[in-house]
């Protein structure tokens, strides 16, 4: 394929998937300001590796995995930074805007899950991805996706009140 053809193909990929990748980044990090940056960074990685990614046959899975890896690294960096800040002064978390109470509650519960469980739950239920697609995106086995999703949902049920947990599951099956 010519350079112009690859460029056009990548542009089409970008147009179709950038918003979804940004939503994924938001749900993984809980940070609206970082979501577009992470999605854009993932697209830069995709652009640099576009010929190989395209030949591999699943560019969207690769992009989702890249977003997940960038979100994980961002979370690790944030943890290290928070530890350094706590050495100097106490820090309180600012409110993140006019979210409804249920959204805030679910987001807080998701943030308490370990990254892999959170990623599996978000990709399976918020993005309606198959277990195989999640496995490809995260670079893990399908069995691991199944167990991490099951454990993540169980943990969310313990963290949320029973009614909120049922509403979350009901929304994800629509």
GROMACS .gro file of C-alpha atoms in nm:
model
  174
    1UNK     CA    1   0.000   0.000   0.000
    2UNK     CA    2   0.126   0.348  -0.084
    3UNK     CA    3   0.210   0.605   0.181
    4UNK     CA    4  -0.100   0.806   0.083
    5UNK     CA    5  -0.316   0.494   0.111
    6UNK     CA    6  -0.177   0.408   0.454
    7UNK     CA    7  -0.226   0.768   0.563
    8UNK     CA    8  -0.588   0.767   0.446
    9UNK     CA    9  -0.648   0.431   0.612
   10UNK     CA   10  -0.503   0.556   0.940
   11UNK     CA   11  -0.709   0.876   0.918
   12UNK     CA   12  -1.023   0.669   0.879
   13UNK     CA   13  -0.920   0.452   1.175
   14UNK     CA   14  -0.860   0.767   1.381
   15UNK     CA   15  -1.199   0.917   1.292
   16UNK     CA   16  -1.384   0.596   1.380
   17UNK     CA   17  -1.207   0.509   1.704
   18UNK     CA   18  -1.060   0.815   1.875
   19UNK     CA   19  -1.375   0.897   2.074
   20UNK     CA   20  -1.414   0.537   2.193
   21UNK     CA   21  -1.050   0.520   2.296
   22UNK     CA   22  -1.092   0.846   2.484
   23UNK     CA   23  -1.396   0.704   2.668
   24UNK     CA   24  -1.195   0.394   2.753
   25UNK     CA   25  -0.913   0.608   2.891
   26UNK     CA   26  -1.162   0.810   3.097
   27UNK     CA   27  -1.320   0.501   3.249
   28UNK     CA   28  -0.980   0.349   3.325
   29UNK     CA   29  -0.835   0.662   3.484
   30UNK     CA   30  -1.138   0.856   3.607
   31UNK     CA   31  -0.963   1.170   3.484
   32UNK     CA   32  -1.153   1.360   3.212
   33UNK     CA   33  -0.858   1.588   3.140
   34UNK     CA   34  -0.624   1.294   3.082
   35UNK     CA   35  -0.858   1.087   2.866
   36UNK     CA   36  -0.809   1.277   2.540
   37UNK     CA   37  -0.435   1.300   2.603
   38UNK     CA   38  -0.406   0.924   2.654
   39UNK     CA   39  -0.616   0.853   2.345
   40UNK     CA   40  -0.403   1.093   2.141
   41UNK     CA   41  -0.082   0.938   2.274
   42UNK     CA   42  -0.215   0.594   2.178
   43UNK     CA   43  -0.290   0.723   1.828
   44UNK     CA   44   0.065   0.856   1.798
   45UNK     CA   45   0.195   0.510   1.887
   46UNK     CA   46  -0.046   0.359   1.634
   47UNK     CA   47   0.069   0.600   1.361
   48UNK     CA   48   0.435   0.516   1.417
   49UNK     CA   49   0.360   0.143   1.403
   50UNK     CA   50   0.070   0.153   1.158
   51UNK     CA   51   0.216  -0.079   0.889
   52UNK     CA   52   0.292  -0.355   1.141
   53UNK     CA   53  -0.030  -0.307   1.338
   54UNK     CA   54  -0.241  -0.316   1.022
   55UNK     CA   55  -0.069  -0.634   0.903
   56UNK     CA   56  -0.128  -0.799   1.242
   57UNK     CA   57  -0.500  -0.773   1.168
   58UNK     CA   58  -0.651  -0.617   1.481
   59UNK     CA   59  -0.565  -0.246   1.501
   60UNK     CA   60  -0.849  -0.169   1.742
   61UNK     CA   61  -0.735  -0.435   1.990
   62UNK     CA   62  -0.381  -0.297   1.967
   63UNK     CA   63  -0.508   0.057   2.024
   64UNK     CA   64  -0.715  -0.049   2.325
   65UNK     CA   65  -0.416  -0.231   2.470
   66UNK     CA   66  -0.202   0.077   2.416
   67UNK     CA   67  -0.458   0.295   2.596
   68UNK     CA   68  -0.471   0.045   2.883
   69UNK     CA   69  -0.091   0.039   2.911
   70UNK     CA   70  -0.069   0.419   2.901
   71UNK     CA   71  -0.343   0.445   3.166
   72UNK     CA   72  -0.162   0.192   3.385
   73UNK     CA   73   0.163   0.387   3.356
   74UNK     CA   74  -0.021   0.711   3.432
   75UNK     CA   75  -0.172   0.551   3.744
   76UNK     CA   76   0.168   0.428   3.860
   77UNK     CA   77   0.320   0.770   3.804
   78UNK     CA   78   0.035   0.933   3.994
   79UNK     CA   79   0.083   0.699   4.290
   80UNK     CA   80   0.452   0.781   4.307
   81UNK     CA   81   0.379   1.153   4.280
   82UNK     CA   82   0.113   1.140   4.553
   83UNK     CA   83   0.357   0.968   4.785
   84UNK     CA   84   0.609   1.246   4.730
   85UNK     CA   85   0.349   1.516   4.786
   86UNK     CA   86   0.232   1.356   5.112
   87UNK     CA   87   0.584   1.393   5.245
   88UNK     CA   88   0.544   1.769   5.224
   89UNK     CA   89   0.177   1.839   5.303
   90UNK     CA   90  -0.163   1.675   5.327
   91UNK     CA   91  -0.362   1.681   5.007
   92UNK     CA   92  -0.739   1.671   4.968
   93UNK     CA   93  -0.909   1.548   4.654
   94UNK     CA   94  -1.104   1.819   4.467
   95UNK     CA   95  -1.454   1.752   4.337
   96UNK     CA   96  -1.459   1.655   3.968
   97UNK     CA   97  -1.767   1.846   3.859
   98UNK     CA   98  -2.142   1.813   3.855
   99UNK     CA   99  -2.174   1.431   3.844
  100UNK     CA  100  -2.485   1.263   3.974
  101UNK     CA  101  -2.444   1.069   4.297
  102UNK     CA  102  -2.471   0.724   4.138
  103UNK     CA  103  -2.200   0.802   3.885
  104UNK     CA  104  -1.970   0.930   4.156
  105UNK     CA  105  -2.037   0.620   4.366
  106UNK     CA  106  -1.968   0.379   4.079
  107UNK     CA  107  -1.658   0.570   3.974
  108UNK     CA  108  -1.525   0.563   4.331
  109UNK     CA  109  -1.591   0.189   4.351
  110UNK     CA  110  -1.414   0.133   4.017
  111UNK     CA  111  -1.113   0.332   4.138
  112UNK     CA  112  -1.083   0.098   4.436
  113UNK     CA  113  -1.043  -0.205   4.209
  114UNK     CA  114  -0.692  -0.312   4.109
  115UNK     CA  115  -0.610  -0.200   3.755
  116UNK     CA  116  -0.653  -0.536   3.579
  117UNK     CA  117  -0.992  -0.605   3.739
  118UNK     CA  118  -1.106  -0.251   3.659
  119UNK     CA  119  -0.990  -0.278   3.299
  120UNK     CA  120  -1.169  -0.612   3.251
  121UNK     CA  121  -1.495  -0.487   3.404
  122UNK     CA  122  -1.489  -0.158   3.211
  123UNK     CA  123  -1.406  -0.320   2.877
  124UNK     CA  124  -1.659  -0.603   2.920
  125UNK     CA  125  -1.954  -0.399   3.049
  126UNK     CA  126  -1.903  -0.035   2.952
  127UNK     CA  127  -1.767  -0.116   2.605
  128UNK     CA  128  -1.951  -0.447   2.554
  129UNK     CA  129  -1.630  -0.615   2.440
  130UNK     CA  130  -1.608  -0.992   2.420
  131UNK     CA  131  -1.374  -1.179   2.652
  132UNK     CA  132  -1.150  -1.248   2.355
  133UNK     CA  133  -1.135  -0.878   2.260
  134UNK     CA  134  -1.047  -0.781   2.618
  135UNK     CA  135  -0.779  -1.050   2.628
  136UNK     CA  136  -0.627  -0.916   2.306
  137UNK     CA  137  -0.640  -0.556   2.426
  138UNK     CA  138  -0.476  -0.632   2.759
  139UNK     CA  139  -0.239  -0.902   2.635
  140UNK     CA  140  -0.373  -1.164   2.877
  141UNK     CA  141  -0.545  -1.503   2.846
  142UNK     CA  142  -0.922  -1.531   2.800
  143UNK     CA  143  -0.940  -1.730   3.125
  144UNK     CA  144  -0.771  -1.444   3.306
  145UNK     CA  145  -1.029  -1.202   3.164
  146UNK     CA  146  -1.308  -1.430   3.288
  147UNK     CA  147  -1.167  -1.460   3.640
  148UNK     CA  148  -1.068  -1.093   3.672
  149UNK     CA  149  -1.409  -0.979   3.545
  150UNK     CA  150  -1.591  -1.213   3.782
  151UNK     CA  151  -1.379  -1.106   4.078
  152UNK     CA  152  -1.411  -0.739   3.980
  153UNK     CA  153  -1.791  -0.757   3.960
  154UNK     CA  154  -1.805  -0.940   4.294
  155UNK     CA  155  -1.586  -0.675   4.452
  156UNK     CA  156  -1.803  -0.398   4.304
  157UNK     CA  157  -2.111  -0.565   4.449
  158UNK     CA  158  -1.947  -0.561   4.792
  159UNK     CA  159  -1.848  -0.195   4.752
  160UNK     CA  160  -2.183  -0.073   4.620
  161UNK     CA  161  -2.516  -0.120   4.786
  162UNK     CA  162  -2.717  -0.411   4.639
  163UNK     CA  163  -2.957  -0.185   4.445
  164UNK     CA  164  -2.675   0.016   4.282
  165UNK     CA  165  -2.494  -0.303   4.183
  166UNK     CA  166  -2.807  -0.441   4.017
  167UNK     CA  167  -2.861  -0.115   3.827
  168UNK     CA  168  -2.500  -0.124   3.704
  169UNK     CA  169  -2.539  -0.481   3.578
  170UNK     CA  170  -2.881  -0.402   3.424
  171UNK     CA  171  -2.740  -0.100   3.234
  172UNK     CA  172  -2.452  -0.307   3.100
  173UNK     CA  173  -2.682  -0.572   2.954
  174UNK     CA  174  -2.895  -0.326   2.754
   0.00000   0.00000   0.00000
